[in-house]
Amino acid sequence: MKCKRSSDGRKLDHHTLQVMRQQAVKAAREGTTVASIAAAFGVSTRTVFNWLAQFAEGGQNALLAKPIPGRPPKISADEMRWIAQAVRDNSPQQFKFEFGLWTLSLISELIKRQFGKSLALASVSRVMKLLGFSVQKPLYQAWQQDTQLVHEWETKTYPAIKAQARAQGAVIYFADEAGIRSDYHTGTTWAPVGQTPVVEVTGRRFSFNMISAVSPGGEFRFMIHEGSVRATTFKEFLARLMVGASKPIFLIVDGHPIHKSKLVKDYVASLDGQLTLFYLPPYAPQLNPDEQVWAHVKRRVSRQLVQSLDDMKSLALGALRRIQKLPDLVKSFVSDPLSTSTQQDSERGA
């Protein structure tokens, strides 16, 4: 967004102000912050919020040089500013709502409670989009998570591990375990409006467990296991991981007891430094990119009609082997564990 600054917007002619208003609203709808827009046009944030309020009420006509006369905007500039700050900086519980997510209905109720004004949900949606908000799927974080430990891992611990790996010529892997069940389903399907679609599935329940490891270089290893994953199972996976390893391996895992068992520690010690385990902070699965593997596999398996354990294993193996053939997909898991956009692009191009 480029424009000429003005020290006082009141000195501008009506046509210039109209263009400024239109450009400011366009920038806001594209996600530019109100503060940035105000700085770019040389006006106050209150002025920008006022333009947004006018647009929310009257659309493009409200931005014209000679606005069509009529009632003032239902939501004022100050109220727009308050709504943006309230939703951005607070959870619904902080306003004594029971629900934990900001929905249009909840925001509408908040506006009514705070300002005594009733807005249609379509109007609330328009206001939120103007304020730079969008509907998003949230990341859920365990309340037990220590944010300081997570920050330390991201800024100090993991960079130190990468530096140590470079110095020793080691390969870094992230490993994790997950189970998959026959009654896990996800995804959407098109159907006539008002007719909820029904997909027939088996009523039988069966499951198995998977262990895998991903590296920033795009390498991927996995193992399928029926029954509970115990220390002996994890040791077996480590042994398979070491087969053909020409460089030391730095394996990053969570703090599950099986990863710290005496059996596993003794096995690692027997390898004379060829394998080293590092542990993630507690309750921080978002730091382990191997979680993306399970989201990928479960999504692909759950979209198929599974009739037996063998069917499910065959589908899972197919998904896991497909990942092995797509090193760029594996790299995308590790480069940005919190984003699935690269992963989805790879899927669409496959």
Coordinates of C-alpha atoms in Angstrom, one line a residue:
M1 CA 0.0 0.0 0.0
K2 CA 1.6 3.2 -1.2
C3 CA 0.3 6.7 -0.6
K4 CA 1.4 10.3 0.2
R5 CA 1.3 11.2 3.9
S6 CA -0.6 14.2 5.0
S7 CA -0.1 16.0 8.3
D8 CA -3.8 17.0 8.5
G9 CA -6.5 15.1 6.6
R10 CA -8.9 18.0 7.1
K11 CA -6.9 20.1 4.6
L12 CA -7.5 17.6 1.8
D13 CA -10.1 18.1 -0.9
H14 CA -13.2 15.9 -0.9
H15 CA -12.1 13.8 -3.9
T16 CA -8.7 13.0 -2.3
L17 CA -10.4 12.1 0.9
Q18 CA -12.8 9.8 -1.0
V19 CA -9.8 8.0 -2.6
M20 CA -8.1 7.7 0.8
R21 CA -11.2 6.2 2.4
Q22 CA -11.6 3.7 -0.4
Q23 CA -7.9 2.7 -0.3
A24 CA -7.9 2.5 3.5
V25 CA -11.0 0.1 3.5
K26 CA -9.5 -2.0 0.7
A27 CA -6.2 -2.3 2.7
A28 CA -8.1 -3.3 5.9
R29 CA -10.1 -6.0 4.0
E30 CA -6.8 -7.4 2.8
G31 CA -5.5 -7.7 6.3
T32 CA -3.4 -4.5 6.9
T33 CA -3.7 -3.3 10.5
V34 CA -5.5 -0.1 11.4
A35 CA -2.4 1.3 12.9
S36 CA -0.4 0.7 9.7
I37 CA -3.2 2.3 7.5
A38 CA -3.4 5.3 9.8
A39 CA 0.4 5.8 9.6
A40 CA 0.4 5.4 5.8
F41 CA -2.3 8.0 5.3
G42 CA -1.2 10.4 8.0
V43 CA -4.4 10.2 9.9
S44 CA -5.4 9.0 13.4
T45 CA -6.5 5.4 14.0
R46 CA -9.8 6.8 15.1
T47 CA -10.3 8.3 11.6
V48 CA -9.6 4.9 10.0
F49 CA -12.0 3.1 12.4
N50 CA -14.6 5.8 11.5
W51 CA -14.2 5.0 7.8
L52 CA -14.5 1.3 8.5
A53 CA -17.7 1.9 10.5
Q54 CA -19.2 4.0 7.7
F55 CA -18.4 1.2 5.2
A56 CA -19.8 -1.5 7.5
E57 CA -23.1 0.5 7.6
G58 CA -23.4 1.9 4.1
G59 CA -20.9 0.1 1.8
Q60 CA -19.0 1.9 -0.9
N61 CA -21.6 4.7 -1.1
A62 CA -20.7 5.8 2.5
L63 CA -17.1 6.5 1.3
L64 CA -18.1 8.9 -1.5
A65 CA -17.0 12.5 -1.5
K66 CA -20.6 13.6 -0.8
P67 CA -22.0 10.8 1.3
I68 CA -25.7 10.0 0.9
P69 CA -27.4 11.6 3.9
G70 CA -29.0 9.2 6.4
R71 CA -28.7 7.8 9.8
P72 CA -25.2 7.6 11.4
P73 CA -23.3 4.3 11.4
K74 CA -24.8 1.8 13.8
I75 CA -21.3 1.0 15.1
S76 CA -19.1 4.0 15.8
A77 CA -15.3 4.3 15.3
D78 CA -14.7 4.0 19.1
E79 CA -16.9 0.9 19.3
M80 CA -15.1 -0.6 16.3
R81 CA -11.8 -0.1 18.1
W82 CA -13.1 -1.7 21.3
I83 CA -14.5 -4.7 19.5
A84 CA -11.2 -5.3 17.7
Q85 CA -9.2 -5.1 21.0
A86 CA -11.7 -7.2 22.9
V87 CA -11.7 -10.1 20.5
R88 CA -7.9 -9.9 19.7
D89 CA -6.7 -9.7 23.3
N90 CA -9.3 -11.7 25.3
S91 CA -11.0 -15.2 25.3
P92 CA -14.8 -15.5 25.7
Q93 CA -14.3 -16.8 29.2
Q94 CA -12.8 -13.4 30.2
F95 CA -16.1 -11.9 29.4
K96 CA -18.0 -14.5 31.4
F97 CA -19.1 -16.5 28.4
E98 CA -19.1 -20.3 28.8
F99 CA -18.1 -21.1 25.2
G100 CA -14.3 -21.0 24.5
L101 CA -14.4 -19.8 20.9
W102 CA -15.3 -16.5 19.3
T103 CA -18.3 -17.1 17.1
L104 CA -20.4 -14.5 15.3
S105 CA -23.3 -15.2 17.7
L106 CA -20.9 -14.6 20.7
I107 CA -19.5 -11.4 19.3
S108 CA -23.0 -10.2 18.5
E109 CA -23.9 -10.9 22.2
L110 CA -20.8 -9.1 23.3
I111 CA -21.7 -6.0 21.3
K112 CA -25.3 -6.1 22.7
R113 CA -24.0 -6.5 26.2
Q114 CA -21.4 -3.7 25.9
F115 CA -23.2 -1.1 23.7
G116 CA -26.9 -2.2 23.9
K117 CA -26.9 -2.6 20.1
S118 CA -28.3 -5.6 18.2
L119 CA -26.6 -6.5 14.9
A120 CA -27.5 -9.2 12.4
L121 CA -24.9 -11.9 12.1
A122 CA -24.2 -10.8 8.5
S123 CA -23.4 -7.3 9.9
V124 CA -21.1 -8.7 12.6
S125 CA -19.3 -10.8 9.9
R126 CA -18.8 -7.7 7.8
V127 CA -17.5 -5.7 10.8
M128 CA -15.0 -8.5 11.8
K129 CA -13.7 -8.8 8.2
L130 CA -13.2 -5.1 8.1
L131 CA -11.2 -5.3 11.3
G132 CA -8.9 -7.8 9.8
F133 CA -10.3 -11.0 11.4
S134 CA -11.2 -14.2 9.7
V135 CA -12.6 -17.6 10.7
Q136 CA -9.8 -19.9 11.6
K137 CA -9.3 -23.4 13.1
P138 CA -7.6 -22.8 16.5
L139 CA -4.6 -24.6 17.8
Y140 CA -5.4 -26.3 21.1
Q141 CA -2.7 -26.0 23.8
A142 CA -2.6 -28.1 27.0
W143 CA -3.1 -25.9 30.0
Q144 CA -0.2 -27.7 31.7
Q145 CA 2.2 -26.5 29.0
D146 CA 5.0 -24.4 30.3
T147 CA 5.3 -21.5 27.7
Q148 CA 8.7 -20.5 29.1
L149 CA 10.1 -24.0 28.4
V150 CA 8.6 -24.0 24.9
H151 CA 10.1 -20.6 24.2
E152 CA 13.5 -21.8 25.5
W153 CA 13.3 -24.9 23.3
E154 CA 12.5 -22.8 20.2
T155 CA 15.1 -20.1 20.8
K156 CA 18.0 -22.0 22.6
T157 CA 17.7 -25.8 23.0
Y158 CA 16.8 -26.8 19.4
P159 CA 19.2 -24.3 17.8
A160 CA 21.9 -25.8 20.0
I161 CA 21.0 -29.3 18.9
K162 CA 21.2 -28.3 15.3
A163 CA 24.6 -26.7 15.9
Q164 CA 25.8 -29.8 17.7
A165 CA 24.5 -32.0 14.8
R166 CA 26.4 -29.9 12.3
A167 CA 29.6 -30.2 14.3
Q168 CA 29.4 -34.0 14.6
G169 CA 27.9 -34.7 11.2
A170 CA 24.8 -36.1 12.7
V171 CA 21.3 -36.5 11.2
I172 CA 18.4 -35.1 13.2
Y173 CA 15.1 -37.0 13.4
F174 CA 11.8 -36.3 15.2
A175 CA 10.0 -39.4 16.3
D176 CA 6.5 -40.1 17.7
E177 CA 3.9 -42.9 18.2
A178 CA 0.2 -42.8 17.3
G179 CA -2.7 -45.2 17.1
I180 CA -5.3 -45.4 14.4
R181 CA -8.8 -46.8 14.9
S182 CA -11.5 -48.0 12.6
D183 CA -14.1 -45.6 14.1
Y184 CA -12.0 -42.5 13.4
H185 CA -13.6 -40.4 10.6
T186 CA -12.9 -36.9 9.2
G187 CA -13.6 -34.9 6.1
T188 CA -16.7 -33.5 4.5
T189 CA -18.9 -34.5 1.5
W190 CA -21.3 -32.6 -0.8
A191 CA -25.0 -33.4 -0.3
P192 CA -28.4 -31.8 -1.1
V193 CA -29.2 -29.0 1.3
G194 CA -31.2 -30.2 4.3
Q195 CA -30.3 -33.9 3.7
T196 CA -27.5 -35.0 6.1
P197 CA -25.4 -37.5 4.2
V198 CA -24.9 -41.0 5.7
V199 CA -21.8 -43.0 4.9
E200 CA -22.0 -46.7 5.7
V201 CA -19.0 -48.0 7.8
T202 CA -18.2 -51.2 9.6
G203 CA -19.5 -51.4 13.2
R204 CA -16.5 -53.4 14.2
R205 CA -13.7 -51.7 16.1
F206 CA -10.1 -52.5 15.6
S207 CA -6.8 -50.6 15.8
F208 CA -3.1 -50.7 15.6
N209 CA -0.2 -48.4 16.5
M210 CA 2.5 -46.7 14.3
I211 CA 5.9 -45.3 15.0
S212 CA 7.7 -43.0 12.6
A213 CA 10.6 -40.5 12.4
V214 CA 11.1 -37.6 10.1
S215 CA 14.2 -35.6 9.3
P216 CA 14.7 -32.0 8.1
G217 CA 16.5 -33.6 5.1
G218 CA 13.3 -35.3 3.9
E219 CA 14.1 -38.8 5.2
F220 CA 11.2 -40.8 6.7
R221 CA 11.2 -44.1 8.6
F222 CA 8.2 -46.0 10.1
M223 CA 7.0 -49.2 11.8
I224 CA 3.5 -50.6 12.3
H225 CA 2.8 -52.5 15.5
E226 CA -0.3 -54.3 16.8
G227 CA -0.8 -54.0 20.5
S228 CA 0.4 -51.5 23.0
V229 CA 3.7 -49.7 22.4
R230 CA 6.1 -50.5 25.1
A231 CA 9.8 -50.0 25.8
T232 CA 10.6 -53.2 23.8
T233 CA 8.6 -51.8 20.9
F234 CA 10.4 -48.5 20.9
K235 CA 13.8 -50.3 21.2
E236 CA 12.9 -52.3 18.1
F237 CA 12.1 -49.2 16.2
L238 CA 15.5 -47.6 17.3
A239 CA 17.3 -50.8 16.1
R240 CA 15.5 -50.5 12.7
L241 CA 16.4 -46.8 12.5
M242 CA 20.1 -47.6 13.0
V243 CA 20.2 -50.1 10.2
G244 CA 22.3 -48.7 7.4
A245 CA 23.0 -45.5 9.3
S246 CA 26.3 -44.0 8.1
K247 CA 26.1 -41.0 10.4
P248 CA 25.3 -40.4 14.1
I249 CA 21.6 -39.9 14.7
F250 CA 20.1 -37.3 17.0
L251 CA 16.5 -38.4 17.8
I252 CA 14.1 -35.9 19.3
V253 CA 11.1 -37.4 21.2
D254 CA 8.6 -36.5 23.9
G255 CA 9.1 -37.4 27.5
H256 CA 7.0 -40.5 27.5
P257 CA 8.3 -43.1 30.1
I258 CA 9.1 -45.7 27.4
H259 CA 11.5 -43.2 25.8
K260 CA 13.3 -42.9 29.1
S261 CA 13.2 -46.5 30.2
K262 CA 16.3 -48.4 31.4
L263 CA 16.0 -50.8 28.4
V264 CA 16.1 -47.9 26.0
K265 CA 18.9 -46.1 27.8
D266 CA 21.0 -49.2 27.9
Y267 CA 20.5 -49.7 24.2
V268 CA 21.5 -46.2 23.4
A269 CA 24.6 -46.5 25.6
S270 CA 25.6 -49.6 23.8
L271 CA 25.9 -47.7 20.5
D272 CA 28.8 -45.6 21.7
G273 CA 27.5 -42.2 20.6
Q274 CA 25.9 -43.3 17.3
L275 CA 22.5 -42.5 18.7
T276 CA 21.6 -39.7 21.1
L277 CA 18.1 -38.9 22.4
F278 CA 16.8 -35.4 23.1
Y279 CA 13.4 -34.7 24.8
L280 CA 10.8 -32.1 24.0
P281 CA 9.2 -29.9 26.7
P282 CA 6.1 -31.5 28.4
Y283 CA 2.7 -31.1 26.8
A284 CA 4.1 -29.5 23.6
P285 CA 3.1 -31.8 20.7
Q286 CA 3.1 -28.8 18.3
L287 CA 7.0 -28.9 18.5
N288 CA 7.1 -32.4 17.1
P289 CA 6.7 -32.2 13.2
D290 CA 6.1 -36.0 13.2
E291 CA 2.6 -35.1 14.4
Q292 CA 2.0 -33.9 10.9
V293 CA 2.6 -37.5 9.7
W294 CA -0.3 -38.8 11.7
A295 CA -2.6 -36.1 10.6
H296 CA -1.7 -36.9 7.0
V297 CA -2.1 -40.7 7.4
K298 CA -5.3 -40.6 9.4
R299 CA -6.9 -38.2 7.0
R300 CA -6.1 -40.4 4.0
V301 CA -7.2 -43.6 5.8
S302 CA -10.4 -42.2 7.3
R303 CA -11.7 -41.2 3.9
Q304 CA -11.8 -44.8 2.7
L305 CA -14.3 -47.5 3.5
V306 CA -12.5 -49.8 5.9
Q307 CA -14.0 -53.3 6.5
S308 CA -11.2 -55.1 8.4
L309 CA -8.0 -54.6 10.2
D310 CA -6.1 -55.8 7.2
D311 CA -7.9 -53.2 5.0
M312 CA -6.9 -50.5 7.5
K313 CA -3.3 -51.7 7.7
S314 CA -3.0 -51.8 3.9
L315 CA -4.3 -48.3 3.6
A316 CA -2.0 -47.0 6.3
L317 CA 1.0 -48.7 4.8
G318 CA 0.1 -47.2 1.4
A319 CA -0.1 -43.7 3.0
L320 CA 3.2 -44.2 4.9
R321 CA 5.1 -45.5 1.8
R322 CA 3.7 -42.6 -0.2
I323 CA 5.3 -40.2 2.3
Q324 CA 8.6 -42.0 1.9
K325 CA 8.5 -41.2 -1.8
L326 CA 7.8 -37.5 -1.2
P327 CA 10.9 -36.0 0.5
D328 CA 9.6 -32.5 -0.1
L329 CA 6.4 -33.3 1.8
V330 CA 8.5 -34.6 4.7
K331 CA 10.6 -31.5 4.6
S332 CA 7.5 -29.4 4.8
F333 CA 6.5 -31.2 8.0
V334 CA 9.8 -30.3 9.6
S335 CA 10.2 -26.8 8.3
D336 CA 6.9 -25.5 9.6
P337 CA 5.2 -28.0 12.0
L338 CA 2.3 -25.6 12.6
S339 CA 1.4 -25.2 9.0
T340 CA -0.3 -27.7 6.7
S341 CA -0.5 -25.5 3.6
T342 CA 2.7 -27.0 2.0
Q343 CA 1.4 -30.4 2.8
Q344 CA -1.9 -29.8 1.2
D345 CA -0.3 -28.3 -1.9
S346 CA 1.8 -31.5 -2.3
E347 CA -1.3 -33.7 -1.9
R348 CA -3.1 -31.7 -4.6
G349 CA -0.2 -32.1 -7.0
A350 CA 0.4 -35.8 -6.4

